[in-house]
Coordinates of C-alpha atoms in Angstrom, one line a residue:
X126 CA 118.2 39.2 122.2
X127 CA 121.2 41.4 122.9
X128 CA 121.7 43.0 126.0
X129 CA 121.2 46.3 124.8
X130 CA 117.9 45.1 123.7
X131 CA 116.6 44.0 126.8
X132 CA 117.8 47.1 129.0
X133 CA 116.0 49.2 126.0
X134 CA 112.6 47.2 126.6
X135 CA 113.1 47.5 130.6
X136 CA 113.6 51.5 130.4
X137 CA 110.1 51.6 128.2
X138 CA 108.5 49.6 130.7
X139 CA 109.9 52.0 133.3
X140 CA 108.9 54.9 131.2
X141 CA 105.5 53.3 130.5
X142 CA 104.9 52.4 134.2
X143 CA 106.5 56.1 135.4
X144 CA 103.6 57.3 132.9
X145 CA 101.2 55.1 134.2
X146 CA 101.3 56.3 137.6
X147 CA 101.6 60.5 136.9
X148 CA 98.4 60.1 134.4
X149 CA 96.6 58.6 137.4
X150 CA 97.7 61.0 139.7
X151 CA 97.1 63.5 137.5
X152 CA 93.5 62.3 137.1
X153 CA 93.1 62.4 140.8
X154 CA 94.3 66.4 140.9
X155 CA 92.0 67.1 138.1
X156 CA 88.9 65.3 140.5
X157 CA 90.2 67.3 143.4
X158 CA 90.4 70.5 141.7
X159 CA 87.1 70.0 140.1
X160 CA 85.6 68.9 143.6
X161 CA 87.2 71.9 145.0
X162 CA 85.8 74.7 142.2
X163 CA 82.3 73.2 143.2
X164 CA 82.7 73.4 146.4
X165 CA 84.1 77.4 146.8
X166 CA 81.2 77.8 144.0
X167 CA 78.7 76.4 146.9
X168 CA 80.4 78.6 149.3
X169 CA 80.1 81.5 147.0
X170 CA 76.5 81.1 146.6
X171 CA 75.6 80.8 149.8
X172 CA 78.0 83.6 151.1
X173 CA 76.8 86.4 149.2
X174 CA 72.9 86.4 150.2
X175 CA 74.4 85.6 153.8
X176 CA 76.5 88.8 153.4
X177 CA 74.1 90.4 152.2
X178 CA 71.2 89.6 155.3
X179 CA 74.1 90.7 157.8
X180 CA 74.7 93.7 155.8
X181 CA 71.2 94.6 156.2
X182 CA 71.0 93.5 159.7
X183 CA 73.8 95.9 160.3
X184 CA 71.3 98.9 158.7
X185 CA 68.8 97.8 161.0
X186 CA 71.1 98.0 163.9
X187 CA 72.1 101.3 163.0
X188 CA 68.8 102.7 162.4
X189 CA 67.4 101.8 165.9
X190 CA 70.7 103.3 167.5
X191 CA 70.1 106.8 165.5
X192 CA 66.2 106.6 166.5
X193 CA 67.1 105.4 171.1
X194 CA 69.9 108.4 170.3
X195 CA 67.0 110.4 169.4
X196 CA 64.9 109.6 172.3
X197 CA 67.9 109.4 174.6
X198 CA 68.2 113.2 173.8
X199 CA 64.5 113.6 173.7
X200 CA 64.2 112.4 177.3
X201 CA 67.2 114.5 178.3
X202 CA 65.7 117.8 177.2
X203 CA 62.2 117.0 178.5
X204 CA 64.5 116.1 182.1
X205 CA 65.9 119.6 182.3
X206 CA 62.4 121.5 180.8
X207 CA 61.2 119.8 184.1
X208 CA 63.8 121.1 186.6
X209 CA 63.7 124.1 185.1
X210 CA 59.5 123.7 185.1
X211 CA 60.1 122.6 189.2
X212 CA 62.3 125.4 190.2
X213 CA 60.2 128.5 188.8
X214 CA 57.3 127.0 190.0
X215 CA 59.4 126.7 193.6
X216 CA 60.5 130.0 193.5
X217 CA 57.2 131.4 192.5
X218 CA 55.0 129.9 195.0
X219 CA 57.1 128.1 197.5
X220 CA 57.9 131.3 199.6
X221 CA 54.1 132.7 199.8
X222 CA 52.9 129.5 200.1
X223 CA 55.1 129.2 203.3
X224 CA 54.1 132.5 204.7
X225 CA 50.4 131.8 204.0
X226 CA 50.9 128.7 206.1
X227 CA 52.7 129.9 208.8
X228 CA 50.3 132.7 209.1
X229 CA 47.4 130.4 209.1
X230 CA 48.9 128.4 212.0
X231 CA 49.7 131.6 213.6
X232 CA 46.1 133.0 213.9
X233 CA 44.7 129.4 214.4
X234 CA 47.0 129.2 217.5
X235 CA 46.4 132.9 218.3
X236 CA 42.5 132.4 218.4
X237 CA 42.2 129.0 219.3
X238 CA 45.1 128.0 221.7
X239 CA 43.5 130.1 224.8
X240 CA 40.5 131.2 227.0
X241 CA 40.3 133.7 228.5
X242 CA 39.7 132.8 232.2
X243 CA 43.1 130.4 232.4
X244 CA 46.2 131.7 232.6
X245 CA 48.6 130.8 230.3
X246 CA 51.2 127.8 231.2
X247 CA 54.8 128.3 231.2
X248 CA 56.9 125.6 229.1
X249 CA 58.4 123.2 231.4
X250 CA 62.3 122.8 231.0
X251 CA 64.0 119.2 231.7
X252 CA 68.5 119.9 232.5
X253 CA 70.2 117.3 230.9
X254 CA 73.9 117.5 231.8
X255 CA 74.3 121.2 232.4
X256 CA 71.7 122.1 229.3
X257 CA 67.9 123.4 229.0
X258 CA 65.5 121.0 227.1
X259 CA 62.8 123.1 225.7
X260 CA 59.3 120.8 226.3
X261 CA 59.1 120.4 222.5
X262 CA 62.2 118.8 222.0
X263 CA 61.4 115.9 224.6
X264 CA 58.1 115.2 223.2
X265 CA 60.2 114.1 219.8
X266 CA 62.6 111.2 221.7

């Protein structure tokens, strides 16, 4: 064998070895990428009815807002119907309702606060520092 021989059989055993190793490698991609397309297939399947629950979910949410919105403004009308409601009924009764009591107390004190043989007692006064006490403002303290 000539020289040129033997470094022509040592490239083709190179070549064939170089071959070797990309068909293996290659192999292992094509595993990998096979693997892989299973995989995001998986994830795809179990994405989309997981979408589409939140997506519902998210209805829901915004269907429960519209109808506490609703109340919320329900409520808020029904508030001021009510302080309107208290007001007229204040202004429409409060003052007669006061003079009718301070009348009553007037002609129950009138008729039932004396007699007719005692004289009627003068308030006593207390001077506090210069100033007159009327007797009803002690009997608070």
């Amino acid at each position: 064998m000539s020289g040129g021989e033997v470094a022509g059989i040592l490239v083709a055993v190179f070549w064939a070895i170089l071959v070797s190793f990309l068909a293996v490698a290659l192999a292992r991609l094509a595993q990998t990428l096979r693997a892989t397309t299973k995989l995001v297939a998986d994830v795809t399947d179990q994405a989309v009815p997981l979408l589409a629950d939140a997506s519902a979910a998210v209805r829901s949410a915004q269907t429960q807002i519209d109808r506490v919105d609703a109340i919320a403004s329900d409520v808020q009308e029904v508030t001021s119907n009510a302080s309107a409601l208290s007001t007229t009924v204040a202004s429409t009764f409060g003052g007669p309702l006061v003079k009718v009591a301070a009348f009553g107390y007037g002609v129950r004190r009138a008729l039932g606060g004396r007699k007719e043989d005692v004289p009627a007692k003068t308030p006593r006064r207390t001077v506090i520092l210069g100033r007159t006490v009327p007797a009803a403002r002690r009997k608070r303290k």
